[in-house]
């Protein structure tokens, strides 16, 4: 393909919707010459008109010119609609690229798609990276958390650029090579799963506080205060701001006029689906996905409102300060459990796929830039860096935190349930803690039932072997091996 463009750009961005445009501007703000291309040229023109003066951009109307405008090895970041958009873009790009060039998918791809694409591009001598980018529009522009997965060899050429434009925590980039092929997108997916859980817990805290009679401004103030302590996080911070917002039309708190049906784009659902396949219990994340689901079931909720009995949801009348502290403790507990479950899922997938993901490094790059950034993540990083933990819940400082919050969290969760205020995320977290710490689980009874109706057999605690009881006969026990 002939082109008049000179190869002057150090990095290229394909797809100039808001995330792509902001990433391109972020590279330019860091002094890079950035090639930009969008399928519909009007979008490129629009971006150049609005931001062309901010740095050094090389716009192209044709993909071939865009490719020719990049120095080698070419470094191309694709920021198009996930799925068909990504495949279509990759297909047209590979025709124009040469061995050693680097293609990065910065969208929210399913990690198995990333594995497939990585293998296909590797076969053509190209380096393919599936890169999770978190932080929303603002993060893309000013420093996102970046989770790159792909070949270690290619990382040398693209990693320093990504680290450069990422958020920094105490000077450390919130970007590190996660592992090969789908590892980066997997970690981004779990990040989103934890984000779902975190948002659900905050929503439950808000709901309980309202049932206790706090006004919206009082709840906003409570979150603001929590944000100065161990719960300090981006999501708590924005919660205060959302609660502060007054609706211009009605003069009410905006939260009271927003429809109570939550949307979702699917990464929370993927997290739960994959966790089920890998056999990793992530009940807090599952409850958060289901809670969004229930919120959108208008017919189910109408029938429930009409027919399902229960207490009038009020927690008013008790010791208010104690209740608020109980909510804080339940929130802390639930948050820690969601991190523990998400990190377990990453560790299990890493073993299964030979990714060799360093959990401490994952916590490192989540400390700033991303939606789940939180003070707690520095502690989690330090705990995983110090020890190869079987679960976050075994980390000394987390154990101490659970000891401190446990009684208050339990009291609060019990009171909420008694009053009919739904706290599925909090309750799931507590159930998980009680399951993992139990000496004996009632799974023994389930094994007995399975053996009864399906001869599924069982093991005994006092001897080796597989056993079956003749339930429909004389009820004697046989050893099968
Ligand atoms: P947003 O929701 O912010 O618009 P998006 O839908 O995730 O973002 O991504 C839109 C981007 O993907 C656009 O750059 C779009 O190109 P157009 O401006 O031409 O629509 C790009 N995109 C979507 N499908 C594509 C495809 N099949 N080939 C190339 N680019 C595609």
PDB file of N, CA and C and ligand atoms in Angstrom, residues 14-19 37-41 43 79-82 84-89 92 265, ligand 1:
ATOM      1  N   UNK A  14      -6.600   4.080  17.424  1.00  0.00           N
ATOM      2  CA  UNK A  14      -7.705   3.860  16.490  1.00  0.00           C
ATOM      3  C   UNK A  14      -8.998   3.858  17.302  1.00  0.00           C
ATOM      4  N   UNK A  15      -9.936   4.705  16.914  1.00  0.00           N
ATOM      5  CA  UNK A  15     -11.212   4.786  17.649  1.00  0.00           C
ATOM      6  C   UNK A  15     -11.174   6.014  18.534  1.00  0.00           C
ATOM      7  N   UNK A  16     -11.906   7.044  18.116  1.00  0.00           N
ATOM      8  CA  UNK A  16     -11.801   8.329  18.823  1.00  0.00           C
ATOM      9  C   UNK A  16     -13.107   8.726  19.498  1.00  0.00           C
ATOM     10  N   UNK A  17     -13.838   7.732  19.993  1.00  0.00           N
ATOM     11  CA  UNK A  17     -14.952   8.039  20.902  1.00  0.00           C
ATOM     12  C   UNK A  17     -14.295   8.521  22.198  1.00  0.00           C
ATOM     13  N   UNK A  18     -15.071   8.789  23.199  1.00  0.00           N
ATOM     14  CA  UNK A  18     -14.519   9.537  24.333  1.00  0.00           C
ATOM     15  C   UNK A  18     -13.290   8.889  24.993  1.00  0.00           C
ATOM     16  N   UNK A  19     -13.281   7.560  25.152  1.00  0.00           N
ATOM     17  CA  UNK A  19     -12.127   6.920  25.800  1.00  0.00           C
ATOM     18  C   UNK A  19     -10.886   6.996  24.921  1.00  0.00           C
ATOM     19  N   UNK A  37      -6.812   7.893  14.247  1.00  0.00           N
ATOM     20  CA  UNK A  37      -7.676   7.451  13.140  1.00  0.00           C
ATOM     21  C   UNK A  37      -9.016   7.002  13.717  1.00  0.00           C
ATOM     22  N   UNK A  38     -10.070   7.328  12.995  1.00  0.00           N
ATOM     23  CA  UNK A  38     -11.399   6.829  13.346  1.00  0.00           C
ATOM     24  C   UNK A  38     -12.104   6.408  12.069  1.00  0.00           C
ATOM     25  N   UNK A  39     -12.888   5.317  12.137  1.00  0.00           N
ATOM     26  CA  UNK A  39     -13.583   4.820  10.940  1.00  0.00           C
ATOM     27  C   UNK A  39     -14.344   5.951  10.248  1.00  0.00           C
ATOM     28  N   UNK A  40     -15.079   6.716  11.022  1.00  0.00           N
ATOM     29  CA  UNK A  40     -15.796   7.867  10.462  1.00  0.00           C
ATOM     30  C   UNK A  40     -14.926   9.107  10.650  1.00  0.00           C
ATOM     31  N   UNK A  41     -14.480   9.667   9.531  1.00  0.00           N
ATOM     32  CA  UNK A  41     -13.474  10.744   9.607  1.00  0.00           C
ATOM     33  C   UNK A  41     -13.987  11.974  10.352  1.00  0.00           C
ATOM     34  N   UNK A  43     -15.340  12.224  13.066  1.00  0.00           N
ATOM     35  CA  UNK A  43     -14.967  12.171  14.487  1.00  0.00           C
ATOM     36  C   UNK A  43     -13.510  12.600  14.688  1.00  0.00           C
ATOM     37  N   UNK A  79      -9.258   1.445  20.425  1.00  0.00           N
ATOM     38  CA  UNK A  79     -10.255   1.835  21.428  1.00  0.00           C
ATOM     39  C   UNK A  79     -11.617   1.912  20.751  1.00  0.00           C
ATOM     40  N   UNK A  80     -12.055   0.785  20.183  1.00  0.00           N
ATOM     41  CA  UNK A  80     -13.349   0.785  19.496  1.00  0.00           C
ATOM     42  C   UNK A  80     -14.342  -0.061  20.290  1.00  0.00           C
ATOM     43  N   UNK A  81     -15.566  -0.080  19.793  1.00  0.00           N
ATOM     44  CA  UNK A  81     -16.612  -0.852  20.447  1.00  0.00           C
ATOM     45  C   UNK A  81     -16.169  -2.321  20.579  1.00  0.00           C
ATOM     46  N   UNK A  82     -16.280  -2.864  21.806  1.00  0.00           N
ATOM     47  CA  UNK A  82     -15.824  -4.234  22.040  1.00  0.00           C
ATOM     48  C   UNK A  82     -16.612  -5.218  21.173  1.00  0.00           C
ATOM     49  N   UNK A  84     -17.461  -7.025  17.810  1.00  0.00           N
ATOM     50  CA  UNK A  84     -17.318  -6.963  16.341  1.00  0.00           C
ATOM     51  C   UNK A  84     -16.419  -5.805  15.910  1.00  0.00           C
ATOM     52  N   UNK A  85     -16.542  -4.668  16.580  1.00  0.00           N
ATOM     53  CA  UNK A  85     -15.727  -3.489  16.251  1.00  0.00           C
ATOM     54  C   UNK A  85     -14.249  -3.814  16.381  1.00  0.00           C
ATOM     55  N   UNK A  86     -13.899  -4.520  17.446  1.00  0.00           N
ATOM     56  CA  UNK A  86     -12.491  -4.875  17.678  1.00  0.00           C
ATOM     57  C   UNK A  86     -12.013  -5.846  16.598  1.00  0.00           C
ATOM     58  N   UNK A  87     -12.805  -6.881  16.314  1.00  0.00           N
ATOM     59  CA  UNK A  87     -12.384  -7.858  15.292  1.00  0.00           C
ATOM     60  C   UNK A  87     -12.240  -7.198  13.929  1.00  0.00           C
ATOM     61  N   UNK A  88     -13.208  -6.334  13.580  1.00  0.00           N
ATOM     62  CA  UNK A  88     -13.159  -5.667  12.275  1.00  0.00           C
ATOM     63  C   UNK A  88     -11.904  -4.798  12.175  1.00  0.00           C
ATOM     64  N   UNK A  89     -11.604  -4.095  13.231  1.00  0.00           N
ATOM     65  CA  UNK A  89     -10.432  -3.209  13.218  1.00  0.00           C
ATOM     66  C   UNK A  89      -9.142  -4.026  13.114  1.00  0.00           C
ATOM     67  N   UNK A  92      -8.650  -5.357   9.548  1.00  0.00           N
ATOM     68  CA  UNK A  92      -8.120  -4.415   8.549  1.00  0.00           C
ATOM     69  C   UNK A  92      -6.696  -3.996   8.873  1.00  0.00           C
ATOM     70  N   UNK A 265     -23.309  -3.418  32.053  1.00  0.00           N
ATOM     71  CA  UNK A 265     -22.790  -3.701  30.714  1.00  0.00           C
ATOM     72  C   UNK A 265     -22.258  -5.121  30.598  1.00  0.00           C
TER      73      UNK A 265
HETATM   74  P1  LIG B   1     -19.010   5.199  22.787  1.00  0.00           P
HETATM   75  O1  LIG B   1     -20.110   4.388  23.391  1.00  0.00           O
HETATM   76  O2  LIG B   1     -18.312   6.106  23.747  1.00  0.00           O
HETATM   77  O3  LIG B   1     -19.366   5.858  21.476  1.00  0.00           O
HETATM   78  P2  LIG B   1     -17.934   2.721  21.783  1.00  0.00           P
HETATM   79  O4  LIG B   1     -19.280   2.460  21.210  1.00  0.00           O
HETATM   80  O5  LIG B   1     -17.341   1.753  22.725  1.00  0.00           O
HETATM   81  O6  LIG B   1     -17.862   4.155  22.445  1.00  0.00           O
HETATM   82  O7  LIG B   1     -16.911   2.923  20.595  1.00  0.00           O
HETATM   83  C1  LIG B   1     -17.233   3.674  19.507  1.00  0.00           C
HETATM   84  C2  LIG B   1     -15.981   3.668  18.632  1.00  0.00           C
HETATM   85  O8  LIG B   1     -15.835   2.395  18.011  1.00  0.00           O
HETATM   86  C3  LIG B   1     -16.065   4.671  17.513  1.00  0.00           C
HETATM   87  O9  LIG B   1     -14.780   5.175  17.284  1.00  0.00           O
HETATM   88  C4  LIG B   1     -16.575   3.812  16.360  1.00  0.00           C
HETATM   89  O10 LIG B   1     -16.282   4.325  15.093  1.00  0.00           O
HETATM   90  P3  LIG B   1     -17.339   5.320  14.345  1.00  0.00           P
HETATM   91  O11 LIG B   1     -17.070   6.690  14.908  1.00  0.00           O
HETATM   92  O12 LIG B   1     -16.989   5.208  12.910  1.00  0.00           O
HETATM   93  O13 LIG B   1     -18.712   4.797  14.665  1.00  0.00           O
HETATM   94  C5  LIG B   1     -15.772   2.570  16.608  1.00  0.00           C
HETATM   95  N1  LIG B   1     -16.310   1.392  15.934  1.00  0.00           N
HETATM   96  C6  LIG B   1     -17.446   0.718  16.236  1.00  0.00           C
HETATM   97  N2  LIG B   1     -17.616  -0.313  15.388  1.00  0.00           N
HETATM   98  C7  LIG B   1     -16.560  -0.300  14.540  1.00  0.00           C
HETATM   99  C8  LIG B   1     -16.157  -1.126  13.450  1.00  0.00           C
HETATM  100  N3  LIG B   1     -16.888  -2.192  13.074  1.00  0.00           N
HETATM  101  N4  LIG B   1     -15.006  -0.796  12.814  1.00  0.00           N
HETATM  102  C9  LIG B   1     -14.263   0.248  13.203  1.00  0.00           C
HETATM  103  N5  LIG B   1     -14.600   1.070  14.224  1.00  0.00           N
HETATM  104  C10 LIG B   1     -15.728   0.791  14.880  1.00  0.00           C
END
